[in-house]
XYZ file of C-alpha atoms in Angstrom:
477
model
C 0.000 0.000 0.000
C 1.381 3.403 -0.975
C 0.969 6.742 0.674
C 2.521 10.179 0.753
C 3.675 11.038 4.238
C 4.438 14.359 5.859
C 7.662 14.677 7.818
C 7.511 14.558 11.580
C 6.605 17.959 13.004
C 9.405 17.542 15.556
C 12.020 17.704 12.811
C 12.940 21.031 11.226
C 12.048 21.349 7.534
C 14.924 21.334 5.060
C 15.878 24.367 3.060
C 17.023 23.104 -0.338
C 17.909 24.622 -3.629
C 16.117 23.237 -6.674
C 18.001 20.188 -7.951
C 18.867 19.868 -11.624
C 17.222 17.192 -13.763
C 20.453 15.193 -13.804
C 21.745 14.407 -10.319
C 24.937 13.216 -8.715
C 23.742 10.158 -6.781
C 25.596 8.342 -3.986
C 24.521 4.882 -2.835
C 25.423 3.042 0.366
C 24.672 -0.687 0.303
C 24.278 -2.652 3.525
C 23.744 -6.361 3.969
C 23.720 -9.351 1.671
C 24.645 -10.083 -1.934
C 21.022 -9.591 -2.965
C 21.231 -5.990 -1.807
C 24.521 -5.621 -3.688
C 22.882 -7.021 -6.802
C 19.909 -4.695 -6.527
C 22.230 -1.726 -6.008
C 24.123 -2.498 -9.218
C 20.761 -2.639 -11.021
C 19.897 0.788 -9.566
C 23.281 2.064 -10.716
C 22.673 0.839 -14.258
C 19.259 2.494 -14.415
C 20.522 5.764 -12.948
C 23.309 5.921 -15.508
C 20.860 5.054 -18.288
C 18.739 8.050 -17.266
C 21.713 10.397 -17.401
C 22.568 10.679 -13.713
C 26.110 10.465 -12.344
C 27.339 8.104 -9.611
C 29.648 9.378 -6.874
C 31.077 7.852 -3.699
C 28.886 8.010 -0.615
C 31.563 10.056 1.152
C 31.355 12.787 -1.496
C 28.917 15.672 -1.831
C 25.920 14.533 -3.872
C 22.499 15.770 -4.953
C 20.855 12.568 -3.736
C 21.876 9.881 -1.257
C 20.373 6.391 -1.274
C 20.840 3.861 1.518
C 19.915 0.318 0.523
C 19.124 -0.841 4.041
C 19.438 -4.196 5.792
C 17.380 -5.661 8.632
C 18.915 -9.068 9.241
C 19.875 -8.043 12.811
C 19.181 -5.178 15.201
C 22.736 -4.025 14.504
C 21.830 -3.831 10.796
C 18.847 -1.619 11.642
C 21.100 0.675 13.668
C 23.689 0.851 10.897
C 20.952 1.742 8.384
C 19.824 4.662 10.556
C 23.420 5.794 11.076
C 24.148 5.923 7.350
C 20.952 7.865 6.632
C 21.791 10.429 9.320
C 25.343 10.627 7.993
C 23.997 11.514 4.552
C 21.742 14.193 6.048
C 24.740 15.771 7.757
C 26.941 15.542 4.695
C 24.582 17.599 2.537
C 21.457 18.973 4.251
C 20.114 20.158 0.900
C 20.294 16.739 -0.771
C 17.480 14.287 -1.400
C 17.797 11.461 1.138
C 16.190 8.102 0.278
C 15.932 4.679 1.912
C 15.060 1.397 0.258
C 15.680 -2.251 1.136
C 14.674 -4.569 3.968
C 14.749 -2.173 6.950
C 12.642 0.365 5.064
C 10.248 -2.461 4.087
C 9.788 -3.919 7.576
C 10.048 -0.739 9.670
C 8.650 2.131 7.572
C 7.229 3.921 10.623
C 10.645 3.996 12.300
C 12.296 5.226 9.104
C 9.707 8.016 8.752
C 10.956 9.488 12.033
C 14.291 10.262 10.367
C 12.671 12.888 8.142
C 13.648 11.430 4.777
C 12.501 12.428 1.310
C 11.807 8.965 -0.110
C 11.059 5.699 1.691
C 10.542 2.566 -0.403
C 10.935 -1.148 0.228
C 12.313 -4.132 -1.648
C 10.300 -3.963 -4.862
C 10.076 -2.055 -8.175
C 13.486 -0.381 -8.563
C 12.446 1.627 -11.644
C 9.596 3.181 -9.671
C 12.011 3.944 -6.835
C 14.150 6.020 -9.187
C 10.993 7.753 -10.435
C 10.250 8.711 -6.825
C 13.835 9.895 -6.322
C 13.556 12.175 -9.352
C 10.148 13.453 -8.272
C 11.436 14.269 -4.776
C 14.264 16.255 -6.340
C 11.725 18.393 -8.176
C 8.749 18.982 -5.878
C 10.341 18.407 -2.438
C 7.338 16.391 -1.214
C 8.281 13.506 1.132
C 7.143 10.159 -0.273
C 6.532 6.770 1.376
C 5.886 3.903 -1.018
C 6.018 0.518 0.712
C 3.922 -2.325 -0.680
C 2.473 -5.515 0.869
C 5.067 -8.221 0.225
C 2.469 -10.995 0.295
C 0.712 -9.545 -2.732
C 3.813 -10.009 -4.897
C 3.485 -12.809 -7.447
C 6.070 -12.129 -10.152
C 9.850 -12.032 -10.065
C 11.182 -8.534 -10.707
C 13.631 -8.955 -13.585
C 16.585 -6.596 -13.160
C 19.753 -6.277 -15.260
C 22.541 -8.537 -14.048
C 26.066 -7.233 -13.683
C 28.718 -6.083 -11.245
C 28.727 -3.071 -8.984
C 30.907 -0.201 -10.132
C 34.574 -1.290 -10.351
C 33.766 -4.975 -9.680
C 34.998 -7.868 -11.820
C 32.529 -10.504 -10.631
C 28.953 -10.308 -11.884
C 25.934 -11.147 -9.779
C 22.887 -12.912 -11.141
C 19.835 -12.751 -8.899
C 17.698 -15.792 -9.660
C 15.251 -15.891 -6.737
C 13.484 -13.656 -4.258
C 11.403 -14.404 -1.183
C 11.453 -16.988 1.616
C 8.781 -18.939 3.481
C 10.982 -20.841 5.940
C 9.871 -18.620 8.841
C 12.838 -19.245 11.115
C 11.830 -17.993 14.549
C 14.636 -15.394 14.712
C 14.188 -13.931 11.223
C 12.172 -11.121 9.606
C 13.240 -11.729 6.005
C 9.967 -13.391 4.874
C 8.197 -10.174 5.901
C 10.732 -8.112 3.957
C 10.718 -10.216 0.793
C 7.482 -12.193 0.587
C 6.886 -15.597 -1.012
C 9.325 -17.443 -3.311
C 9.578 -16.057 -6.858
C 12.098 -17.284 -9.438
C 13.790 -15.804 -12.503
C 12.417 -17.589 -15.609
C 14.943 -19.928 -17.221
C 14.813 -18.198 -20.608
C 15.535 -14.828 -18.991
C 18.408 -16.380 -17.029
C 19.889 -17.663 -20.295
C 19.717 -14.174 -21.830
C 21.382 -12.535 -18.844
C 24.192 -15.092 -18.617
C 24.928 -14.752 -22.322
C 25.035 -10.954 -21.964
C 27.416 -11.168 -18.989
C 29.732 -13.470 -20.914
C 29.773 -11.055 -23.851
C 30.580 -8.176 -21.473
C 33.736 -10.014 -20.406
C 32.930 -11.147 -16.871
C 34.870 -14.213 -15.725
C 32.686 -15.174 -12.760
C 28.973 -15.212 -12.001
C 27.697 -15.271 -8.419
C 24.281 -16.937 -8.345
C 22.369 -15.153 -5.629
C 18.925 -14.806 -4.125
C 17.175 -14.697 -0.782
C 16.876 -18.506 -0.696
C 18.236 -20.000 -3.920
C 17.623 -23.541 -2.671
C 13.936 -22.895 -3.417
C 14.639 -21.841 -7.010
C 11.902 -23.058 -9.354
C 9.492 -24.222 -6.643
C 7.005 -21.575 -7.790
C 7.084 -22.895 -11.368
C 5.295 -26.084 -10.263
C 6.927 -28.082 -13.060
C 9.803 -29.810 -11.263
C 12.433 -27.226 -12.200
C 15.104 -26.907 -9.512
C 18.414 -25.184 -8.823
C 20.522 -27.837 -10.544
C 18.553 -27.337 -13.771
C 19.389 -23.636 -13.611
C 23.080 -24.310 -12.934
C 23.317 -26.591 -15.961
C 21.744 -23.855 -18.091
C 24.171 -21.240 -16.734
C 27.074 -23.574 -17.481
C 25.909 -24.019 -21.089
C 25.451 -20.296 -21.693
C 28.401 -19.097 -19.615
C 31.234 -20.869 -21.382
C 34.361 -20.662 -19.221
C 32.914 -18.236 -16.672
C 33.163 -19.445 -13.108
C 29.851 -20.134 -11.370
C 29.806 -19.365 -7.633
C 26.807 -20.220 -5.498
C 25.227 -18.127 -2.784
C 23.981 -19.583 0.493
C 22.290 -22.998 0.290
C 19.974 -24.923 2.571
C 21.403 -28.356 3.498
C 18.436 -30.097 1.825
C 19.849 -29.010 -1.556
C 22.881 -31.280 -1.260
C 21.806 -34.730 -2.405
C 23.574 -37.511 -4.265
C 21.675 -36.549 -7.427
C 22.512 -32.838 -7.071
C 26.227 -33.532 -6.654
C 26.275 -36.137 -9.438
C 25.064 -33.475 -11.870
C 26.891 -30.513 -10.304
C 30.284 -32.253 -10.300
C 30.064 -32.532 -14.108
C 30.040 -28.719 -14.438
C 33.765 -27.876 -14.784
C 33.416 -24.187 -13.905
C 31.154 -24.573 -10.870
C 33.276 -23.398 -7.937
C 33.774 -26.044 -5.207
C 32.705 -23.474 -2.627
C 29.479 -24.298 -0.800
C 27.972 -22.154 1.930
C 25.507 -24.328 3.839
C 23.442 -22.399 6.345
C 23.569 -24.090 9.780
C 22.997 -21.624 12.699
C 23.506 -24.222 15.463
C 25.164 -27.587 16.048
C 22.554 -28.670 18.594
C 19.315 -30.349 17.481
C 17.265 -28.881 20.342
C 18.392 -25.364 19.400
C 17.714 -26.002 15.715
C 14.164 -27.064 16.596
C 13.540 -23.832 18.523
C 14.892 -21.914 15.531
C 12.463 -23.797 13.237
C 15.383 -24.935 11.099
C 14.168 -27.878 9.029
C 17.085 -30.315 9.373
C 19.077 -32.122 12.047
C 22.797 -32.089 12.697
C 22.959 -35.612 11.279
C 21.347 -34.463 8.024
C 23.672 -31.471 7.845
C 26.735 -33.674 8.293
C 25.482 -36.042 5.602
C 25.346 -33.104 3.159
C 28.977 -32.296 4.009
C 30.001 -35.918 3.476
C 28.379 -35.988 0.026
C 30.257 -32.837 -0.995
C 33.567 -34.150 0.343
C 33.067 -37.372 -1.597
C 32.456 -35.613 -4.936
C 34.931 -32.715 -4.611
C 38.580 -32.611 -3.571
C 39.104 -30.312 -0.585
C 35.835 -28.341 -1.084
C 35.498 -24.975 0.623
C 32.615 -25.531 3.048
C 31.404 -22.502 4.980
C 28.493 -21.620 7.241
C 26.783 -19.191 9.622
C 26.407 -19.823 13.355
C 24.332 -17.936 15.920
C 25.838 -17.824 19.408
C 23.516 -17.457 22.388
C 20.149 -18.127 20.771
C 17.145 -17.962 23.089
C 17.180 -20.860 25.551
C 20.697 -22.014 24.649
C 22.077 -23.703 27.778
C 25.723 -24.380 28.518
C 25.113 -27.995 27.548
C 23.567 -26.988 24.220
C 26.400 -24.597 23.469
C 28.934 -27.319 24.243
C 27.140 -29.603 21.758
C 27.438 -26.881 19.122
C 31.111 -26.310 19.914
C 31.943 -30.016 19.753
C 29.943 -30.470 16.552
C 31.701 -27.579 14.818
C 35.079 -28.950 15.907
C 34.116 -32.308 14.443
C 32.834 -31.180 11.029
C 35.807 -28.781 10.538
C 34.633 -26.155 8.047
C 36.719 -23.644 6.081
C 34.955 -20.526 7.319
C 32.334 -19.901 9.971
C 30.583 -16.547 10.215
C 29.755 -16.180 13.898
C 26.937 -13.890 15.041
C 25.691 -13.159 18.525
C 21.933 -13.651 18.641
C 20.128 -10.359 18.034
C 16.528 -9.911 19.160
C 14.261 -8.969 16.246
C 11.016 -7.267 17.161
C 8.071 -9.108 15.633
C 9.685 -12.556 15.527
C 8.578 -15.611 17.493
C 11.987 -15.823 19.154
C 11.433 -12.399 20.716
C 8.535 -13.830 22.732
C 10.370 -16.964 23.875
C 11.595 -17.312 27.431
C 15.208 -17.891 28.374
C 17.043 -15.070 26.655
C 20.810 -15.407 27.120
C 22.663 -12.518 28.843
C 24.735 -10.354 26.477
C 28.002 -11.160 28.265
C 27.388 -14.891 27.839
C 26.599 -14.413 24.131
C 29.881 -12.575 23.699
C 31.874 -15.229 25.550
C 30.377 -18.009 23.446
C 30.958 -16.046 20.277
C 34.628 -15.559 21.148
C 35.074 -19.304 21.679
C 33.638 -20.039 18.239
C 35.592 -17.233 16.581
C 38.831 -18.664 17.937
C 37.912 -22.059 16.522
C 36.938 -20.526 13.188
C 40.360 -18.870 12.910
C 42.137 -22.185 13.530
C 40.039 -24.055 10.993
C 40.486 -21.354 8.350
C 44.269 -21.395 8.759
C 44.411 -25.193 8.547
C 42.299 -25.207 5.391
C 44.469 -22.592 3.688
C 47.765 -24.270 4.677
C 46.737 -27.165 2.415
C 47.396 -24.919 -0.603
C 50.990 -24.002 0.202
C 53.207 -25.544 -2.462
C 50.330 -26.069 -4.881
C 49.457 -24.396 -8.151
C 46.027 -22.732 -8.326
C 44.072 -20.628 -10.802
C 43.355 -17.109 -9.544
C 40.957 -14.498 -10.899
C 42.676 -11.120 -10.459
C 40.452 -8.353 -9.107
C 42.263 -5.369 -7.609
C 45.622 -3.890 -6.643
C 46.310 -3.723 -2.895
C 49.242 -2.462 -0.838
C 51.185 -3.715 2.173
C 54.317 -2.223 3.712
C 54.980 -0.113 0.656
C 54.667 -3.029 -1.795
C 51.886 -3.470 -4.322
C 50.159 -6.752 -5.055
C 47.483 -7.917 -7.478
C 44.829 -9.595 -5.377
C 42.286 -12.175 -6.459
C 40.501 -15.396 -5.545
C 40.791 -19.076 -6.306
C 37.710 -21.114 -7.222
C 37.593 -22.127 -3.531
C 37.330 -18.417 -2.620
C 40.769 -18.306 -1.026
C 42.255 -14.836 -1.302
C 45.689 -14.636 -2.924
C 48.088 -11.905 -3.993
C 50.846 -11.617 -6.597
C 53.627 -9.122 -5.885
C 53.987 -6.408 -8.528
C 57.277 -4.850 -9.504
C 57.454 -1.144 -10.357
C 57.464 -1.793 -14.099
C 55.266 -4.900 -14.101
C 52.640 -4.680 -16.842
C 52.007 -8.401 -17.315
C 48.933 -8.703 -15.136
C 45.499 -7.277 -15.793
C 42.258 -7.044 -13.867
C 39.695 -9.753 -14.651
C 42.426 -12.117 -15.865
C 42.718 -15.750 -14.740
C 46.286 -16.878 -14.092
C 47.953 -19.944 -12.598
C 50.213 -19.290 -9.620
C 52.535 -21.168 -7.295
C 51.418 -20.597 -3.702
C 54.436 -19.811 -1.526
C 53.088 -18.930 1.927
C 51.215 -16.429 4.082
C 51.177 -12.694 4.594
C 49.104 -10.917 7.211
C 46.668 -8.285 5.979
C 46.081 -5.662 3.331
C 44.504 -2.297 2.882
C 43.255 -0.971 -0.430
C 45.567 1.462 -2.216
C 43.053 4.301 -1.846
C 42.773 3.623 1.921
C 38.974 3.501 1.552
C 38.562 -0.194 2.405
C 40.382 -2.022 5.168
C 40.655 -5.777 4.586
C 40.190 -7.708 7.810
C 41.190 -11.112 6.431
C 44.015 -12.441 8.587
C 45.678 -14.857 6.182
C 46.507 -14.091 2.582
C 48.700 -16.072 0.246
C 51.836 -14.441 -1.132
C 52.444 -15.683 -4.659
C 55.889 -14.798 -5.863
C 56.073 -16.685 -9.135
C 53.768 -16.326 -12.121
C 53.592 -19.762 -13.744
C 51.356 -19.310 -16.773
C 48.246 -17.580 -17.977
C 45.105 -19.723 -17.897
């Protein structure tokens, strides 16, 4: 349902000059790869209409924050970035879209923004942005997610200055985990039609991308809305046919996706990256049941075993929530022991965050914040050990690397990229080295570790602890 809202009377009105038809627009993207994908689609449409893109830290005519609401911390960060934009240029148009704006429009209204929209209809969102620049009337346009029936087809591609392309193939989720608001932000499952997927993959290949990241809110449910038996593996085979030698990297999967049949077909796709992120959240069956996760630890481990049988040294990663409601010391110890046993490459550890409006919020037995932090630190320490052990396996081996950007450490420059297993590597550059190019796949000899990097422009600090130093270029792939 759409409406035009007046700004809160407690906030002073803005005094703005009339904005030109063509605007300098800055976008801040928070959250998941789906948000990143939708931002790059916004960028393409803005450029198509004649607008200019600038960094969020620069002075702009309009600022857009593509918000996230996966945790309470995400909500807070969304508000912070919107206020930051207001301070940076009080005369600019300030707009919010994304999951936080979709699920909490009343809270966002209190910030005194010009445009508030949700997670649907990006072309209309830009229309609203342009209208706000002209008539200065605050606009709220947030629809009912449960009325959505069709997949919103957006142009695939990479965000500005990215070498990997993202292909959003699915939207929506009906898992209704007790801690999560995403179904209320995204609605029911809707899938990109196969023929449209083929067109987009072909276009990305022709544009020169070397890797496609298949993303969505819950890609394991891809095709379930077609009601004709189409599933994710059918889509991956199509992408492989149309994509040629482009790498295919998968977004987060539900454990139910990994079956003998899935891996039998997937392992025949030579450019499908052996990097599988299987959502877990807890290593204790009682906790999983309270979360309304629809698998057991035994079923999860079976999925890992299938992958390890069909792929050599696959990169298996996951998410874990520390201190979920009702998690006892005994339950946490089960999770800790289980994670030690299954030994994954990377574990993203999150302290449980209460989400207003979820079933978990109303449960009894909330864990004290200090205990959540202590448990999180235990798991983070384990995650660091497991990551190091996984990466040590590569020392002395030759691997293909997709080069992405130049980084700097201790006065030396390196070309940084990723293996198919999503291990970050770096090749040292000499002052006159012109051999290497962005978006090029090369084969390297992995020599050892270096500590950390920062981007050359100092804008992005890389927090990865272990990077491979590759001193010898073997051959171009």
